[in-house]
Amino acid sequence: MNLLVPYQSPPEKDSMLGRLMTLLVNKGIFVQSEAGYQLTPASELILTEGSNMGANLRFTTYAEVIKIWSRLSEVFMESGERSLFEKAFDGKKFWEFTKEKPEYGKLFDNAMASLSNAVMRGLIASYPHIFDGLNSLVDVGGGTGTAVKFIAGAFPNLKCTVFDLPHVVAKALKSESFDVVGGDMFEKILPADAIFLKNVLHDWNDEDCVQILKRCKEAIESNNNGGKVIVVDIIIGFESNDPKTTETSLLFDITMMGLVGSKERSKQEWHDIIIRSGYSDYKFYPVQLGIYSVIELYP
Ligand SMILES: C[S@@+](CC[C@H](N)C(=O)[O-])C[C@H]1O[C@@H](n2cnc3c(N)ncnc32)[C@H](O)[C@@H]1O
């Protein structure tokens, strides 16, 4: 275990800091020893470069956005479909806000990249066969390219492309191992053997998901080489038996409800949108990636 870097807070804060640390020790975030406070695996996650869950904490606790939760009860007292975010921001949608507020957009992109850092190596190690036989892959809603960086690194002969909104790909990682293209997934998606959708469909309601999945199907079919869609997302109730994993999935569900008015889906809900989008078959892979599952969709 690493020792924390010493920081000297003003002496009049010692008592308050001590009380806070007592709680955090009790929660297993730190351990106390004669040498001082030490990190535990939980607090190491926040600091580690590789996963850096601190980026997620900074994103989810952003002061201007966290206040939406104080309006939660109001949502249940009015009719209409506005999300909590839209209600709190006078109709503004989450994606407009991330675009208009670059500081928050950056926090969001970093948080997504940190989740990709945490799961992509495991995904490729657990399911290498899902990339077998592919010549091209487009990561739709691929953010700044962290997931594709792992895929292109593991499969150098696979032509990989990150596809996201123009203002997002403008900030994408620069690499010779993948291309970066800006566009709107509701309009047209680049043709490829495989469309990769990680943490994307849970941002959208069922109608929108059907539109996105139809665009994906068109992109695969126009490529004339068989092909499939690879979805990485939560499947509620399909997690491991670890109650913490289930709790995390349910917390994500409520987070999606609040931020974008969408949801995490059960197996049945995934089945419904996949079949409505015109796919002939699909396959669920059991969770080996913390809260995430993989679904392959075949046109
Ligand atoms: C939750 S993030 C997931 C990012 C990435 N796939 C990952 O797993 O880290 C959703 C992404 O969808 C992108 N997005 C939202 N609307 C889009 C659209 N209309 N067309 C393309 N991408 C879009 C966002 O910019 C964002 O990068």
Short mmCIF file of N, CA and C in Angstrom, two decimals, residues 22-86:
data_model
loop_
_atom_site.label_atom_id
_atom_site.label_comp_id
_atom_site.label_asym_id
_atom_site.label_seq_id
_atom_site.Cartn_x
_atom_site.Cartn_y
_atom_site.Cartn_z
N THR A 22 -12.18 9.50 10.03
CA THR A 22 -12.75 8.38 10.81
C THR A 22 -13.87 7.71 10.01
N LEU A 23 -14.71 8.53 9.38
CA LEU A 23 -15.79 7.97 8.57
C LEU A 23 -15.21 7.20 7.38
N LEU A 24 -14.21 7.79 6.70
CA LEU A 24 -13.65 7.16 5.50
C LEU A 24 -12.89 5.88 5.83
N VAL A 25 -12.29 5.83 7.03
CA VAL A 25 -11.65 4.58 7.48
C VAL A 25 -12.74 3.54 7.72
N ASN A 26 -13.81 3.98 8.37
CA ASN A 26 -14.93 3.08 8.64
C ASN A 26 -15.51 2.51 7.33
N LYS A 27 -15.52 3.32 6.27
CA LYS A 27 -16.07 2.87 4.98
C LYS A 27 -15.06 2.07 4.16
N GLY A 28 -13.83 1.93 4.68
CA GLY A 28 -12.82 1.14 3.95
C GLY A 28 -12.13 1.92 2.85
N ILE A 29 -12.28 3.24 2.86
CA ILE A 29 -11.63 4.05 1.82
C ILE A 29 -10.15 4.24 2.18
N PHE A 30 -9.86 4.33 3.46
CA PHE A 30 -8.47 4.40 3.94
C PHE A 30 -8.31 3.42 5.10
N VAL A 31 -7.05 3.08 5.43
CA VAL A 31 -6.79 2.40 6.70
C VAL A 31 -5.88 3.31 7.52
N GLN A 32 -6.03 3.19 8.81
CA GLN A 32 -5.20 4.02 9.69
C GLN A 32 -4.13 3.14 10.31
N SER A 33 -2.91 3.61 10.27
CA SER A 33 -1.82 2.86 10.93
C SER A 33 -0.97 3.88 11.69
N GLU A 34 0.07 3.37 12.34
CA GLU A 34 0.93 4.31 13.08
C GLU A 34 1.58 5.31 12.15
N ALA A 35 1.80 4.87 10.89
CA ALA A 35 2.47 5.75 9.93
C ALA A 35 1.53 6.85 9.41
N GLY A 36 0.25 6.68 9.64
CA GLY A 36 -0.71 7.66 9.15
C GLY A 36 -1.83 6.96 8.41
N TYR A 37 -2.49 7.68 7.55
CA TYR A 37 -3.56 7.09 6.75
C TYR A 37 -2.96 6.48 5.49
N GLN A 38 -3.47 5.30 5.13
CA GLN A 38 -2.95 4.64 3.93
C GLN A 38 -4.09 4.33 2.98
N LEU A 39 -3.72 4.22 1.69
CA LEU A 39 -4.72 3.90 0.68
C LEU A 39 -5.17 2.45 0.82
N THR A 40 -6.40 2.19 0.41
CA THR A 40 -6.90 0.83 0.26
C THR A 40 -7.16 0.63 -1.24
N PRO A 41 -7.51 -0.57 -1.69
CA PRO A 41 -7.81 -0.75 -3.13
C PRO A 41 -8.88 0.23 -3.60
N ALA A 42 -9.82 0.59 -2.72
CA ALA A 42 -10.88 1.53 -3.14
C ALA A 42 -10.30 2.90 -3.46
N SER A 43 -9.45 3.42 -2.58
CA SER A 43 -8.92 4.76 -2.84
C SER A 43 -7.82 4.72 -3.91
N GLU A 44 -7.16 3.56 -4.07
CA GLU A 44 -6.17 3.48 -5.14
C GLU A 44 -6.83 3.62 -6.51
N LEU A 45 -8.07 3.13 -6.61
CA LEU A 45 -8.79 3.26 -7.89
C LEU A 45 -8.91 4.72 -8.30
N ILE A 46 -9.07 5.58 -7.30
CA ILE A 46 -9.28 7.00 -7.61
C ILE A 46 -8.00 7.62 -8.16
N LEU A 47 -6.87 7.10 -7.68
CA LEU A 47 -5.61 7.73 -8.04
C LEU A 47 -4.92 7.07 -9.22
N THR A 48 -5.17 5.77 -9.42
CA THR A 48 -4.39 5.04 -10.41
C THR A 48 -4.56 5.62 -11.80
N GLU A 49 -3.45 5.83 -12.49
CA GLU A 49 -3.50 6.35 -13.85
C GLU A 49 -4.33 5.45 -14.75
N GLY A 50 -4.12 4.12 -14.60
CA GLY A 50 -4.76 3.16 -15.50
C GLY A 50 -6.28 3.26 -15.52
N SER A 51 -6.93 3.36 -14.37
CA SER A 51 -8.39 3.42 -14.41
C SER A 51 -8.87 4.82 -14.02
N ASN A 52 -8.24 5.43 -13.04
CA ASN A 52 -8.54 6.82 -12.66
C ASN A 52 -10.03 7.08 -12.47
N MET A 53 -10.66 6.35 -11.55
CA MET A 53 -12.07 6.57 -11.27
C MET A 53 -12.32 7.96 -10.69
N GLY A 54 -11.24 8.65 -10.31
CA GLY A 54 -11.39 10.03 -9.85
C GLY A 54 -12.04 10.88 -10.92
N ALA A 55 -11.73 10.57 -12.20
CA ALA A 55 -12.35 11.33 -13.30
C ALA A 55 -13.87 11.17 -13.24
N ASN A 56 -14.34 9.97 -12.88
CA ASN A 56 -15.78 9.75 -12.76
C ASN A 56 -16.37 10.51 -11.59
N LEU A 57 -15.62 10.54 -10.49
CA LEU A 57 -16.10 11.29 -9.33
C LEU A 57 -16.24 12.76 -9.67
N ARG A 58 -15.24 13.30 -10.37
CA ARG A 58 -15.29 14.73 -10.70
C ARG A 58 -16.45 15.02 -11.65
N PHE A 59 -16.72 14.08 -12.56
CA PHE A 59 -17.84 14.26 -13.49
C PHE A 59 -19.19 14.17 -12.76
N THR A 60 -19.35 13.15 -11.92
CA THR A 60 -20.67 12.94 -11.30
C THR A 60 -20.96 13.93 -10.17
N THR A 61 -19.91 14.58 -9.66
CA THR A 61 -20.16 15.52 -8.56
C THR A 61 -19.99 16.98 -8.99
N TYR A 62 -19.96 17.23 -10.30
CA TYR A 62 -19.82 18.60 -10.81
C TYR A 62 -20.95 19.48 -10.22
N ALA A 63 -20.54 20.56 -9.57
CA ALA A 63 -21.50 21.30 -8.72
C ALA A 63 -22.77 21.72 -9.46
N GLU A 64 -22.61 22.24 -10.68
CA GLU A 64 -23.78 22.76 -11.39
C GLU A 64 -24.76 21.63 -11.77
N VAL A 65 -24.23 20.42 -11.93
CA VAL A 65 -25.07 19.31 -12.39
C VAL A 65 -25.62 18.49 -11.22
N ILE A 66 -24.84 18.35 -10.15
CA ILE A 66 -25.29 17.50 -9.05
C ILE A 66 -26.56 18.08 -8.41
N LYS A 67 -26.76 19.37 -8.59
CA LYS A 67 -27.94 19.99 -7.97
C LYS A 67 -29.25 19.50 -8.60
N ILE A 68 -29.18 18.86 -9.79
CA ILE A 68 -30.44 18.39 -10.40
C ILE A 68 -31.16 17.42 -9.47
N TRP A 69 -30.38 16.68 -8.66
CA TRP A 69 -30.99 15.64 -7.81
C TRP A 69 -31.89 16.24 -6.74
N SER A 70 -31.68 17.51 -6.42
CA SER A 70 -32.55 18.14 -5.43
C SER A 70 -33.95 18.38 -6.00
N ARG A 71 -34.12 18.22 -7.33
CA ARG A 71 -35.42 18.44 -7.97
C ARG A 71 -36.14 17.12 -8.24
N LEU A 72 -35.57 16.00 -7.79
CA LEU A 72 -36.10 14.69 -8.19
C LEU A 72 -37.59 14.54 -7.87
N SER A 73 -37.99 14.96 -6.67
CA SER A 73 -39.39 14.73 -6.29
C SER A 73 -40.35 15.49 -7.21
N GLU A 74 -39.90 16.65 -7.73
CA GLU A 74 -40.79 17.45 -8.60
C GLU A 74 -41.18 16.71 -9.87
N VAL A 75 -40.22 15.88 -10.36
CA VAL A 75 -40.47 15.17 -11.61
C VAL A 75 -41.69 14.26 -11.49
N PHE A 76 -41.88 13.72 -10.29
CA PHE A 76 -42.99 12.78 -10.11
C PHE A 76 -44.32 13.49 -9.89
N MET A 77 -44.29 14.79 -9.81
CA MET A 77 -45.52 15.55 -9.57
C MET A 77 -46.00 16.28 -10.82
N GLU A 78 -45.32 16.07 -11.94
CA GLU A 78 -45.77 16.74 -13.17
C GLU A 78 -45.86 15.71 -14.28
N SER A 79 -46.70 15.99 -15.28
CA SER A 79 -46.80 15.07 -16.41
C SER A 79 -45.74 15.46 -17.44
N GLY A 80 -45.59 14.64 -18.48
CA GLY A 80 -44.60 14.94 -19.52
C GLY A 80 -43.36 14.09 -19.37
N GLU A 81 -42.52 14.18 -20.40
CA GLU A 81 -41.39 13.25 -20.49
C GLU A 81 -40.05 13.92 -20.26
N ARG A 82 -40.07 15.18 -19.80
CA ARG A 82 -38.79 15.86 -19.63
C ARG A 82 -37.91 15.15 -18.62
N SER A 83 -36.63 15.03 -18.94
CA SER A 83 -35.71 14.41 -17.98
C SER A 83 -35.47 15.39 -16.83
N LEU A 84 -34.92 14.86 -15.75
CA LEU A 84 -34.58 15.70 -14.61
C LEU A 84 -33.60 16.80 -15.03
N PHE A 85 -32.65 16.42 -15.89
CA PHE A 85 -31.65 17.39 -16.37
C PHE A 85 -32.34 18.52 -17.13
N GLU A 86 -33.23 18.15 -18.05
CA GLU A 86 -33.93 19.18 -18.85
C GLU A 86 -34.77 20.07 -17.95
#
